[in-house]
Amino acid sequence: MTKILVTGGTGYIGSHTVVELQQSGYEVLIIDNLANSNIKILDQITKITGKRPEFFQMDLCDREKVFDFFSKQNDIAGAIHFAAYKAVGESSEFPLKYYKNNLFSLVNLLEAMDKAGCNNLVFSSSCTVYGQPDVLPVTEDAPVQKAESPYGNTKQISEEIIFDQSKTSDLKAISLRYFNPIGAHETALIGELPIGVPSNLVPFITQSAIGKRGKLKVWGNDYNTPDGTPIRDYIHVVDLAKAHLVALERMTNNKSEDQYEVFNLGTGKGNSVLDVILTFQKATEVNVDYEIAQRRPGDIVQVWADTRKANEVLGWKTNLELDVALKSAWEWEKNLAQGIL
Ligand code: UD1
C-alpha cells in the first residue's frame, strides 16, 4: 500500500481527506499536535473507513522530531500539509505566533522531506491570496494582493517558499487555493469543530440554530451585490477533500506540467450570506434567527472561483450542491449536541 503523510489530519479538512485516502486504498500516517483538533476524530475516521490511521502526536516546529520521523519512515510517497493556525482575527493579535507556527513547520517539513527523498507535496492554500480581485470569476493568474492579515500572509509566504524549493530540488508541489469550505461527511461522524465562538458563517448558523449561540449577525447588507450581503464560493468539504487525492496522484503519476502548480478549488458559483441562510432554512426546515449588523472589518465584497483549470487540467470538479452541504453541517451539529464526541 502507498503511504501518505497527512499533517493536520485530525482537523476539519484533514480528517475528510484522510477518509477519502483510506477509502481509495492508501495507508495514511497523520502528524498532528492537536492544537486545534480532537483526538476522538481518529475513532470517527475508524468508524467510517474500518481502518485506524497511524497517528503521531507531534509538533512540526520540533525540527528534531520531524527529522526523526522521516528517518524511520523512508517510504512515504507524498505529503498533504494542512497543519497550520487559521484564525484570521487571532493572527492580527499575535502575528509572531502565526509566522512562527505556520512557517517554521513548513520549512522543517520541506527539509526533512528533501533529506528523505520524499518529493511530492500538496499544500493547503487559500483564495485569501487574491484579496478582492478586480475580475470575477477569479483565475489562478489573478495577481496575489497584499495580505489583509498575518494568517493570509503566511499562506502567501508558504506558497513562495514551496515554489522556491521546487526550483532548486526534486520537490514537486501543488498548492490548492480553497474558497469557502463548508459541510460535513455524509455519515455525520466528522465535521467542523470550531473552538469557542465560530467566526465563519456556517458553523455560526448551525450553532445558533441549535441554541448554542444567540442570534446570527449578518455583517452588513449595504454591499454592492444584488441583496447587499457579501458573496462567496461555498464548497462542500468532501468535494474539496477529493481534490487532494487527484492532486497527489497527478504528481505520483508524473502528470504535472510544472514542478510547482496552483489550482483554485471552488464551485464556480457565488452565493450571498442571505442565500446561505435561506438555503439552510429550506434544506433543514429549521429557522435561523438573524439580524443585520455593521460590516466586519476586512471583509471583501465578493469572490468566486474560475474553476476551468481545476476542471480541465487537474480533472476534478465539484458534485455536491450548497443545500446538501448545509444539510450535512446540520446533521453534524445535531450529532455534536448529542455528545457524539
Ligand atoms: C474567512 C477569512 C479568510 C479565511 C476563511 C477560512 C476573514 C475576513 N476572512 O473568510 O481569510 O481564509 O475564513 O475559512 O475572516 N458572516 C456573517 N456573520 C457571521 C459570520 C460570517 O455575516 O457570523 C459573513 C461574512 O461577513 C462573510 C461571509 O459570511 O461575508 C463568510 O464569512 P466567513 O465564513 O468568515 O468566510 P470569509 O470571510 O470568506
mmCIF file of C-alpha atoms and ligand atoms in Angstrom:
data_model
loop_
_atom_site.group_PDB
_atom_site.id
_atom_site.type_symbol
_atom_site.label_atom_id
_atom_site.label_comp_id
_atom_site.label_asym_id
_atom_site.label_seq_id
_atom_site.Cartn_x
_atom_site.Cartn_y
_atom_site.Cartn_z
ATOM 1 C CA MET A 1 0.000 0.000 0.000
ATOM 2 C CA THR A 2 1.194 3.504 -0.801
ATOM 3 C CA LYS A 3 1.955 5.538 2.295
ATOM 4 C CA ILE A 4 0.820 9.147 2.502
ATOM 5 C CA LEU A 5 1.592 11.603 5.276
ATOM 6 C CA VAL A 6 -1.232 13.955 6.252
ATOM 7 C CA THR A 7 -0.198 16.756 8.589
ATOM 8 C CA GLY A 8 -3.141 18.226 10.468
ATOM 9 C CA GLY A 9 -5.049 15.033 9.693
ATOM 10 C CA THR A 10 -7.373 15.310 12.684
ATOM 11 C CA GLY A 11 -8.511 18.791 11.650
ATOM 12 C CA TYR A 12 -11.554 19.748 9.593
ATOM 13 C CA ILE A 13 -10.353 19.375 6.005
ATOM 14 C CA GLY A 14 -7.570 16.972 7.021
ATOM 15 C CA SER A 15 -9.924 14.395 8.551
ATOM 16 C CA HIS A 16 -12.190 14.379 5.483
ATOM 17 C CA THR A 17 -9.125 13.913 3.282
ATOM 18 C CA VAL A 18 -7.858 11.019 5.433
ATOM 19 C CA VAL A 19 -11.215 9.281 4.922
ATOM 20 C CA GLU A 20 -11.022 9.686 1.142
ATOM 21 C CA LEU A 21 -7.410 8.459 1.069
ATOM 22 C CA GLN A 22 -8.163 5.377 3.142
ATOM 23 C CA GLN A 23 -11.245 4.597 1.071
ATOM 24 C CA SER A 24 -9.052 4.740 -2.036
ATOM 25 C CA GLY A 25 -6.627 2.211 -0.590
ATOM 26 C CA TYR A 26 -3.861 4.458 0.745
ATOM 27 C CA GLU A 27 -2.081 3.856 4.025
ATOM 28 C CA VAL A 28 -2.308 7.104 5.971
ATOM 29 C CA LEU A 29 0.066 8.459 8.591
ATOM 30 C CA ILE A 30 -1.144 11.505 10.485
ATOM 31 C CA ILE A 31 1.046 14.056 12.216
ATOM 32 C CA ASP A 32 -0.940 16.467 14.368
ATOM 33 C CA ASN A 33 -0.188 18.328 17.609
ATOM 34 C CA LEU A 34 -3.929 18.507 18.479
ATOM 35 C CA ALA A 35 -3.624 22.290 18.949
ATOM 36 C CA ASN A 36 -6.984 22.785 17.258
ATOM 37 C CA SER A 37 -8.462 19.308 16.955
ATOM 38 C CA ASN A 38 -9.818 16.441 18.991
ATOM 39 C CA ILE A 39 -8.106 13.047 19.300
ATOM 40 C CA LYS A 40 -11.533 11.367 19.165
ATOM 41 C CA ILE A 41 -11.680 12.215 15.458
ATOM 42 C CA LEU A 42 -9.387 9.194 14.993
ATOM 43 C CA ASP A 43 -12.145 6.926 16.321
ATOM 44 C CA GLN A 44 -14.618 8.595 13.998
ATOM 45 C CA ILE A 45 -12.376 8.082 10.958
ATOM 46 C CA THR A 46 -12.015 4.447 12.003
ATOM 47 C CA LYS A 47 -15.807 4.072 12.198
ATOM 48 C CA ILE A 48 -16.250 5.430 8.678
ATOM 49 C CA THR A 49 -13.405 3.575 6.968
ATOM 50 C CA GLY A 50 -12.935 0.474 9.118
ATOM 51 C CA LYS A 51 -9.264 1.324 9.431
ATOM 52 C CA ARG A 52 -7.381 3.377 12.016
ATOM 53 C CA PRO A 53 -4.786 5.701 10.521
ATOM 54 C CA GLU A 54 -1.389 5.652 12.198
ATOM 55 C CA PHE A 55 -1.172 8.688 14.455
ATOM 56 C CA PHE A 56 1.879 10.652 15.589
ATOM 57 C CA GLN A 57 1.212 13.425 18.077
ATOM 58 C CA MET A 58 3.954 15.793 17.125
ATOM 59 C CA ASP A 59 4.625 19.476 16.608
ATOM 60 C CA LEU A 60 6.137 20.138 13.189
ATOM 61 C CA CYS A 61 8.015 23.065 14.724
ATOM 62 C CA ASP A 62 10.068 20.465 16.604
ATOM 63 C CA ARG A 63 12.720 20.016 13.956
ATOM 64 C CA GLU A 64 14.475 17.032 15.547
ATOM 65 C CA LYS A 65 11.243 15.086 15.868
ATOM 66 C CA VAL A 66 10.311 15.754 12.250
ATOM 67 C CA PHE A 67 13.701 14.531 11.029
ATOM 68 C CA ASP A 68 13.487 11.525 13.328
ATOM 69 C CA PHE A 69 10.025 10.713 11.944
ATOM 70 C CA PHE A 70 11.234 10.762 8.333
ATOM 71 C CA SER A 71 14.360 8.746 9.141
ATOM 72 C CA LYS A 72 12.100 5.945 10.402
ATOM 73 C CA GLN A 73 9.552 6.274 7.577
ATOM 74 C CA ASN A 74 11.593 6.381 4.428
ATOM 75 C CA ASP A 75 8.942 5.109 2.031
ATOM 76 C CA ILE A 76 6.362 7.907 2.164
ATOM 77 C CA ALA A 77 5.126 8.656 -1.363
ATOM 78 C CA GLY A 78 3.848 12.134 -0.622
ATOM 79 C CA ALA A 79 2.665 14.588 1.991
ATOM 80 C CA ILE A 80 -0.505 16.641 2.242
ATOM 81 C CA HIS A 81 0.221 19.584 4.501
ATOM 82 C CA PHE A 82 -2.781 21.003 6.387
ATOM 83 C CA ALA A 83 -1.262 21.661 9.807
ATOM 84 C CA ALA A 84 -1.418 25.405 10.465
ATOM 85 C CA TYR A 85 -3.131 28.046 12.557
ATOM 86 C CA LYS A 86 -6.079 29.563 10.719
ATOM 87 C CA ALA A 87 -7.865 32.192 12.817
ATOM 88 C CA VAL A 88 -7.715 35.479 10.929
ATOM 89 C CA GLY A 89 -8.546 37.728 13.917
ATOM 90 C CA GLU A 90 -6.140 35.981 16.272
ATOM 91 C CA SER A 91 -3.356 36.276 13.710
ATOM 92 C CA SER A 92 -3.623 40.078 13.788
ATOM 93 C CA GLU A 93 -3.363 39.999 17.566
ATOM 94 C CA PHE A 94 -0.444 37.548 17.718
ATOM 95 C CA PRO A 95 1.389 37.800 14.394
ATOM 96 C CA LEU A 96 4.583 36.086 15.544
ATOM 97 C CA LYS A 97 2.631 33.102 16.815
ATOM 98 C CA TYR A 98 1.302 32.683 13.263
ATOM 99 C CA TYR A 99 4.557 33.341 11.408
ATOM 100 C CA LYS A 100 6.461 31.020 13.729
ATOM 101 C CA ASN A 101 3.983 28.162 13.661
ATOM 102 C CA ASN A 102 2.906 28.235 10.015
ATOM 103 C CA LEU A 103 6.338 28.952 8.508
ATOM 104 C CA PHE A 104 8.800 27.099 10.769
ATOM 105 C CA SER A 105 6.701 23.950 10.470
ATOM 106 C CA LEU A 106 6.692 24.198 6.687
ATOM 107 C CA VAL A 107 10.460 24.724 6.486
ATOM 108 C CA ASN A 108 11.086 21.749 8.784
ATOM 109 C CA LEU A 109 8.760 19.581 6.752
ATOM 110 C CA LEU A 110 10.382 20.562 3.443
ATOM 111 C CA GLU A 111 13.899 19.954 4.760
ATOM 112 C CA ALA A 112 13.010 16.584 6.247
ATOM 113 C CA MET A 113 11.159 15.553 3.061
ATOM 114 C CA ASP A 114 14.153 16.550 0.949
ATOM 115 C CA LYS A 115 16.527 14.540 3.094
ATOM 116 C CA ALA A 116 14.229 11.508 2.982
ATOM 117 C CA GLY A 117 13.737 11.759 -0.787
ATOM 118 C CA CYS A 118 10.003 12.341 -0.353
ATOM 119 C CA ASN A 119 9.298 14.707 -3.239
ATOM 120 C CA ASN A 120 5.542 15.190 -3.590
ATOM 121 C CA LEU A 121 3.678 17.842 -1.626
ATOM 122 C CA VAL A 122 0.093 19.082 -1.657
ATOM 123 C CA PHE A 123 -0.249 22.403 0.161
ATOM 124 C CA SER A 124 -3.361 23.807 1.741
ATOM 125 C CA SER A 125 -3.639 27.386 0.493
ATOM 126 C CA SER A 126 -6.493 29.843 0.324
ATOM 127 C CA CYS A 127 -8.321 32.208 -2.015
ATOM 128 C CA THR A 128 -7.443 34.842 0.557
ATOM 129 C CA VAL A 129 -4.229 35.350 -1.523
ATOM 130 C CA TYR A 130 -6.341 37.140 -4.180
ATOM 131 C CA GLY A 131 -7.808 39.706 -1.762
ATOM 132 C CA GLN A 132 -10.678 41.488 -3.561
ATOM 133 C CA PRO A 133 -9.991 40.544 -7.193
ATOM 134 C CA ASP A 134 -10.712 43.082 -9.952
ATOM 135 C CA VAL A 135 -12.071 40.401 -12.291
ATOM 136 C CA LEU A 136 -14.588 37.665 -11.400
ATOM 137 C CA PRO A 137 -14.601 34.720 -11.503
ATOM 138 C CA VAL A 138 -11.005 34.741 -10.281
ATOM 139 C CA THR A 139 -8.415 32.696 -12.181
ATOM 140 C CA GLU A 140 -5.119 31.365 -10.852
ATOM 141 C CA ASP A 141 -3.339 34.065 -12.882
ATOM 142 C CA ALA A 142 -5.002 36.889 -10.953
ATOM 143 C CA PRO A 143 -2.422 38.927 -9.046
ATOM 144 C CA VAL A 144 -1.735 37.995 -5.456
ATOM 145 C CA GLN A 145 -2.626 41.045 -3.378
ATOM 146 C CA LYS A 146 -1.098 42.341 -0.184
ATOM 147 C CA ALA A 147 -2.454 40.143 2.603
ATOM 148 C CA GLU A 148 -5.118 41.592 4.924
ATOM 149 C CA SER A 149 -3.847 39.572 7.903
ATOM 150 C CA PRO A 150 -0.746 37.741 9.142
ATOM 151 C CA TYR A 151 -2.700 34.500 8.600
ATOM 152 C CA GLY A 152 -3.224 35.360 4.926
ATOM 153 C CA ASN A 153 0.403 36.423 4.674
ATOM 154 C CA THR A 154 1.586 33.030 5.964
ATOM 155 C CA LYS A 155 -0.315 31.389 3.080
ATOM 156 C CA GLN A 156 1.328 33.719 0.542
ATOM 157 C CA ILE A 157 4.820 33.262 2.010
ATOM 158 C CA SER A 158 4.327 29.489 2.259
ATOM 159 C CA GLU A 159 3.458 29.324 -1.436
ATOM 160 C CA GLU A 160 6.639 31.289 -2.229
ATOM 161 C CA ILE A 161 8.791 29.053 -0.019
ATOM 162 C CA ILE A 162 7.416 25.945 -1.731
ATOM 163 C CA PHE A 163 7.869 27.445 -5.201
ATOM 164 C CA ASP A 164 11.497 28.392 -4.470
ATOM 165 C CA GLN A 165 12.237 24.957 -3.042
ATOM 166 C CA SER A 166 10.713 23.276 -6.114
ATOM 167 C CA LYS A 167 13.065 25.266 -8.369
ATOM 168 C CA THR A 168 16.202 24.018 -6.680
ATOM 169 C CA SER A 169 15.347 20.462 -5.632
ATOM 170 C CA ASP A 170 13.396 17.419 -6.782
ATOM 171 C CA LEU A 171 10.297 18.660 -4.989
ATOM 172 C CA LYS A 172 7.043 18.617 -6.931
ATOM 173 C CA ALA A 173 4.251 20.564 -5.295
ATOM 174 C CA ILE A 174 0.673 21.644 -5.830
ATOM 175 C CA SER A 175 -0.930 24.492 -3.896
ATOM 176 C CA LEU A 176 -4.681 24.226 -3.647
ATOM 177 C CA ARG A 177 -6.389 27.563 -3.107
ATOM 178 C CA TYR A 178 -9.598 26.826 -1.257
ATOM 179 C CA PHE A 179 -12.629 29.059 -1.478
ATOM 180 C CA ASN A 180 -15.062 28.638 1.470
ATOM 181 C CA PRO A 181 -15.149 25.020 2.694
ATOM 182 C CA ILE A 182 -18.372 24.035 4.472
ATOM 183 C CA GLY A 183 -20.385 20.943 5.373
ATOM 184 C CA ALA A 184 -19.566 17.576 6.856
ATOM 185 C CA HIS A 185 -19.163 13.939 5.874
ATOM 186 C CA GLU A 186 -22.418 12.234 4.788
ATOM 187 C CA THR A 187 -22.190 9.889 7.790
ATOM 188 C CA ALA A 188 -22.194 12.978 10.073
ATOM 189 C CA LEU A 189 -19.393 11.293 12.027
ATOM 190 C CA ILE A 190 -16.843 14.009 11.249
ATOM 191 C CA GLY A 191 -17.257 17.716 10.553
ATOM 192 C CA GLU A 192 -16.071 21.163 11.506
ATOM 193 C CA LEU A 193 -15.166 21.603 15.169
ATOM 194 C CA PRO A 194 -14.563 25.271 15.954
ATOM 195 C CA ILE A 195 -13.080 26.134 19.310
ATOM 196 C CA GLY A 196 -15.038 28.914 21.035
ATOM 197 C CA VAL A 197 -17.309 31.289 19.130
ATOM 198 C CA PRO A 198 -17.129 30.479 15.402
ATOM 199 C CA SER A 199 -16.125 33.344 13.156
ATOM 200 C CA ASN A 200 -17.076 31.505 9.962
ATOM 201 C CA LEU A 201 -20.632 31.740 8.699
ATOM 202 C CA VAL A 202 -21.844 28.132 8.502
ATOM 203 C CA PRO A 203 -20.697 26.915 11.950
ATOM 204 C CA PHE A 204 -22.250 30.057 13.421
ATOM 205 C CA ILE A 205 -25.541 29.295 11.647
ATOM 206 C CA THR A 206 -25.659 25.686 12.889
ATOM 207 C CA GLN A 207 -24.660 26.611 16.460
ATOM 208 C CA SER A 208 -27.209 29.417 16.522
ATOM 209 C CA ALA A 209 -29.931 27.130 15.124
ATOM 210 C CA ILE A 210 -29.278 24.503 17.778
ATOM 211 C CA GLY A 211 -29.439 27.111 20.541
ATOM 212 C CA LYS A 212 -25.751 27.146 21.457
ATOM 213 C CA ARG A 213 -25.327 30.780 20.302
ATOM 214 C CA GLY A 214 -27.557 33.792 20.133
ATOM 215 C CA LYS A 215 -28.896 35.427 17.033
ATOM 216 C CA LEU A 216 -26.765 35.256 13.910
ATOM 217 C CA LYS A 217 -25.388 38.663 12.944
ATOM 218 C CA VAL A 218 -25.233 39.347 9.236
ATOM 219 C CA TRP A 219 -22.179 41.555 8.903
ATOM 220 C CA GLY A 220 -23.598 44.243 6.633
ATOM 221 C CA ASN A 221 -26.281 44.406 3.914
ATOM 222 C CA ASP A 222 -25.098 47.559 2.200
ATOM 223 C CA TYR A 223 -22.531 45.976 -0.121
ATOM 224 C CA ASN A 224 -22.708 46.418 -3.867
ATOM 225 C CA THR A 225 -24.289 42.994 -4.509
ATOM 226 C CA PRO A 226 -27.850 42.053 -5.560
ATOM 227 C CA ASP A 227 -29.135 41.610 -1.976
ATOM 228 C CA GLY A 228 -26.497 43.783 -0.299
ATOM 229 C CA THR A 229 -24.699 40.948 1.507
ATOM 230 C CA PRO A 230 -21.235 39.660 0.515
ATOM 231 C CA ILE A 231 -20.821 36.809 -1.942
ATOM 232 C CA ARG A 232 -18.560 33.770 -1.520
ATOM 233 C CA ASP A 233 -17.980 30.441 -3.239
ATOM 234 C CA TYR A 234 -19.036 27.772 -0.704
ATOM 235 C CA ILE A 235 -17.589 24.341 -1.458
ATOM 236 C CA HIS A 236 -18.538 21.036 0.181
ATOM 237 C CA VAL A 237 -15.612 19.758 2.258
ATOM 238 C CA VAL A 238 -15.947 16.262 0.748
ATOM 239 C CA ASP A 239 -15.566 17.618 -2.801
ATOM 240 C CA LEU A 240 -12.580 19.583 -1.520
ATOM 241 C CA ALA A 241 -11.053 16.525 0.168
ATOM 242 C CA LYS A 242 -11.303 14.508 -3.058
ATOM 243 C CA ALA A 243 -9.292 17.137 -4.926
ATOM 244 C CA HIS A 244 -6.304 16.366 -2.684
ATOM 245 C CA LEU A 245 -6.167 12.785 -3.965
ATOM 246 C CA VAL A 246 -6.369 13.941 -7.546
ATOM 247 C CA ALA A 247 -3.562 16.456 -6.926
ATOM 248 C CA LEU A 248 -1.397 13.871 -5.223
ATOM 249 C CA GLU A 249 -1.892 11.319 -7.989
ATOM 250 C CA ARG A 250 -1.092 13.949 -10.608
ATOM 251 C CA MET A 251 2.392 14.141 -9.071
ATOM 252 C CA THR A 252 2.930 10.463 -8.267
ATOM 253 C CA ASN A 253 1.799 9.516 -11.819
ATOM 254 C CA ASN A 254 4.184 12.095 -13.320
ATOM 255 C CA LYS A 255 1.375 14.117 -14.895
ATOM 256 C CA SER A 256 2.467 17.523 -13.548
ATOM 257 C CA GLU A 257 3.252 20.093 -16.227
ATOM 258 C CA ASP A 258 5.486 22.055 -13.845
ATOM 259 C CA GLN A 259 7.379 21.293 -10.659
ATOM 260 C CA TYR A 260 5.035 23.721 -8.898
ATOM 261 C CA GLU A 261 1.382 24.184 -9.805
ATOM 262 C CA VAL A 262 -1.575 26.080 -8.365
ATOM 263 C CA PHE A 263 -5.281 25.278 -8.609
ATOM 264 C CA ASN A 264 -8.430 27.024 -7.396
ATOM 265 C CA LEU A 265 -10.839 24.769 -5.539
ATOM 266 C CA GLY A 266 -14.323 26.183 -5.655
ATOM 267 C CA THR A 267 -17.695 25.514 -7.257
ATOM 268 C CA GLY A 268 -17.561 28.485 -9.607
ATOM 269 C CA LYS A 269 -20.817 29.780 -8.121
ATOM 270 C CA GLY A 270 -21.234 32.728 -5.789
ATOM 271 C CA ASN A 271 -23.815 32.817 -3.002
ATOM 272 C CA SER A 272 -24.660 35.716 -0.712
ATOM 273 C CA VAL A 273 -24.922 35.455 3.077
ATOM 274 C CA LEU A 274 -28.721 35.678 2.762
ATOM 275 C CA ASP A 275 -28.703 32.906 0.097
ATOM 276 C CA VAL A 276 -26.876 30.682 2.576
ATOM 277 C CA ILE A 277 -29.315 31.415 5.403
ATOM 278 C CA LEU A 278 -32.382 30.837 3.209
ATOM 279 C CA THR A 279 -30.947 27.655 1.670
ATOM 280 C CA PHE A 280 -30.139 26.347 5.152
ATOM 281 C CA GLN A 281 -33.704 27.002 6.320
ATOM 282 C CA LYS A 282 -35.187 25.297 3.277
ATOM 283 C CA ALA A 283 -32.838 22.275 3.405
ATOM 284 C CA THR A 284 -33.273 21.629 7.125
ATOM 285 C CA GLU A 285 -36.708 23.139 7.861
ATOM 286 C CA VAL A 286 -35.066 24.847 10.823
ATOM 287 C CA ASN A 287 -35.426 28.562 11.396
ATOM 288 C CA VAL A 288 -32.379 30.793 11.767
ATOM 289 C CA ASP A 289 -32.816 33.953 13.792
ATOM 290 C CA TYR A 290 -30.730 36.732 12.326
ATOM 291 C CA GLU A 291 -30.265 40.477 12.363
ATOM 292 C CA ILE A 292 -28.373 42.889 10.178
ATOM 293 C CA ALA A 293 -25.284 44.319 11.874
ATOM 294 C CA GLN A 294 -22.321 46.567 10.964
ATOM 295 C CA ARG A 295 -19.841 45.381 8.355
ATOM 296 C CA ARG A 296 -16.974 43.229 9.658
ATOM 297 C CA PRO A 297 -13.642 44.986 9.078
ATOM 298 C CA GLY A 298 -11.506 43.257 6.444
ATOM 299 C CA ASP A 299 -14.396 41.505 4.666
ATOM 300 C CA ILE A 300 -14.252 41.650 0.898
ATOM 301 C CA VAL A 301 -17.398 42.228 -1.169
ATOM 302 C CA GLN A 302 -17.381 39.202 -3.418
ATOM 303 C CA VAL A 303 -15.264 36.366 -4.703
ATOM 304 C CA TRP A 304 -15.883 33.165 -6.579
ATOM 305 C CA ALA A 305 -13.625 30.793 -8.442
ATOM 306 C CA ASP A 306 -12.892 30.303 -12.071
ATOM 307 C CA THR A 307 -12.752 26.507 -11.940
ATOM 308 C CA ARG A 308 -11.664 25.842 -15.530
ATOM 309 C CA LYS A 309 -8.061 24.997 -14.658
ATOM 310 C CA ALA A 310 -9.087 22.590 -11.882
ATOM 311 C CA ASN A 311 -11.734 21.045 -14.157
ATOM 312 C CA GLU A 312 -9.692 20.732 -17.327
ATOM 313 C CA VAL A 313 -6.083 20.399 -16.203
ATOM 314 C CA LEU A 314 -6.459 18.716 -12.818
ATOM 315 C CA GLY A 315 -9.506 16.736 -13.948
ATOM 316 C CA TRP A 316 -11.626 17.423 -10.877
ATOM 317 C CA LYS A 317 -14.980 19.055 -10.323
ATOM 318 C CA THR A 318 -17.477 19.517 -7.534
ATOM 319 C CA ASN A 319 -20.547 17.273 -7.264
ATOM 320 C CA LEU A 320 -22.291 18.414 -4.108
ATOM 321 C CA GLU A 321 -24.619 21.402 -4.010
ATOM 322 C CA LEU A 322 -24.997 24.098 -1.385
ATOM 323 C CA ASP A 323 -28.181 22.606 0.116
ATOM 324 C CA VAL A 324 -26.511 19.205 0.537
ATOM 325 C CA ALA A 325 -23.531 20.826 2.239
ATOM 326 C CA LEU A 326 -25.735 22.837 4.615
ATOM 327 C CA LYS A 327 -27.882 19.818 5.462
ATOM 328 C CA SER A 328 -24.752 17.786 6.273
ATOM 329 C CA ALA A 329 -23.420 20.583 8.509
ATOM 330 C CA TRP A 330 -26.731 20.486 10.383
ATOM 331 C CA GLU A 331 -26.667 16.690 10.831
ATOM 332 C CA TRP A 332 -23.159 17.017 12.258
ATOM 333 C CA GLU A 333 -24.205 19.820 14.636
ATOM 334 C CA LYS A 334 -27.080 17.648 15.904
ATOM 335 C CA ASN A 335 -24.702 14.733 16.460
ATOM 336 C CA LEU A 336 -22.353 17.018 18.393
ATOM 337 C CA ALA A 337 -25.253 18.178 20.556
ATOM 338 C CA GLN A 338 -25.979 14.541 21.359
ATOM 339 C CA GLY A 339 -22.403 14.082 22.526
ATOM 340 C CA ILE A 340 -21.023 12.108 19.604
ATOM 341 C CA LEU A 341 -17.509 13.130 20.683
HETATM 342 C C1 UD1 B 1 -12.697 33.871 6.327
HETATM 343 C C2 UD1 B 1 -11.406 34.622 6.388
HETATM 344 C C3 UD1 B 1 -10.475 34.075 5.328
HETATM 345 C C4 UD1 B 1 -10.246 32.599 5.580
HETATM 346 C C5 UD1 B 1 -11.571 31.871 5.622
HETATM 347 C C6 UD1 B 1 -11.321 30.453 6.090
HETATM 348 C C7 UD1 B 1 -11.942 36.840 7.270
HETATM 349 C C8 UD1 B 1 -12.048 38.282 6.962
HETATM 350 N N1 UD1 B 1 -11.650 36.040 6.223
HETATM 351 O O1 UD1 B 1 -13.244 34.070 5.016
HETATM 352 O O2 UD1 B 1 -9.241 34.750 5.355
HETATM 353 O O3 UD1 B 1 -9.444 32.055 4.562
HETATM 354 O O4 UD1 B 1 -12.458 32.493 6.537
HETATM 355 O O5 UD1 B 1 -12.484 29.749 6.260
HETATM 356 O O6 UD1 B 1 -12.103 36.420 8.399
HETATM 357 N N2 UD1 B 1 -20.674 36.314 8.109
HETATM 358 C C9 UD1 B 1 -21.737 36.885 8.769
HETATM 359 N N3 UD1 B 1 -21.956 36.562 10.073
HETATM 360 C C10 UD1 B 1 -21.159 35.678 10.758
HETATM 361 C C11 UD1 B 1 -20.073 35.093 10.073
HETATM 362 C C12 UD1 B 1 -19.858 35.446 8.745
HETATM 363 O O7 UD1 B 1 -22.480 37.681 8.192
HETATM 364 O O8 UD1 B 1 -21.388 35.428 11.948
HETATM 365 C C13 UD1 B 1 -20.456 36.638 6.688
HETATM 366 C C14 UD1 B 1 -19.146 37.350 6.440
HETATM 367 O O9 UD1 B 1 -19.300 38.733 6.562
HETATM 368 C C15 UD1 B 1 -18.836 36.912 5.007
HETATM 369 C C16 UD1 B 1 -19.472 35.519 4.895
HETATM 370 O O10 UD1 B 1 -20.393 35.434 5.966
HETATM 371 O O11 UD1 B 1 -19.467 37.766 4.107
HETATM 372 C C17 UD1 B 1 -18.470 34.410 5.007
HETATM 373 O O12 UD1 B 1 -17.697 34.603 6.175
HETATM 374 P P1 UD1 B 1 -16.638 33.532 6.701
HETATM 375 O O13 UD1 B 1 -17.274 32.211 6.804
HETATM 376 O O14 UD1 B 1 -15.979 34.098 7.910
HETATM 377 O O15 UD1 B 1 -15.592 33.424 5.490
HETATM 378 P P2 UD1 B 1 -14.709 34.562 4.782
HETATM 379 O O16 UD1 B 1 -14.886 35.887 5.404
HETATM 380 O O17 UD1 B 1 -14.958 34.459 3.323
#
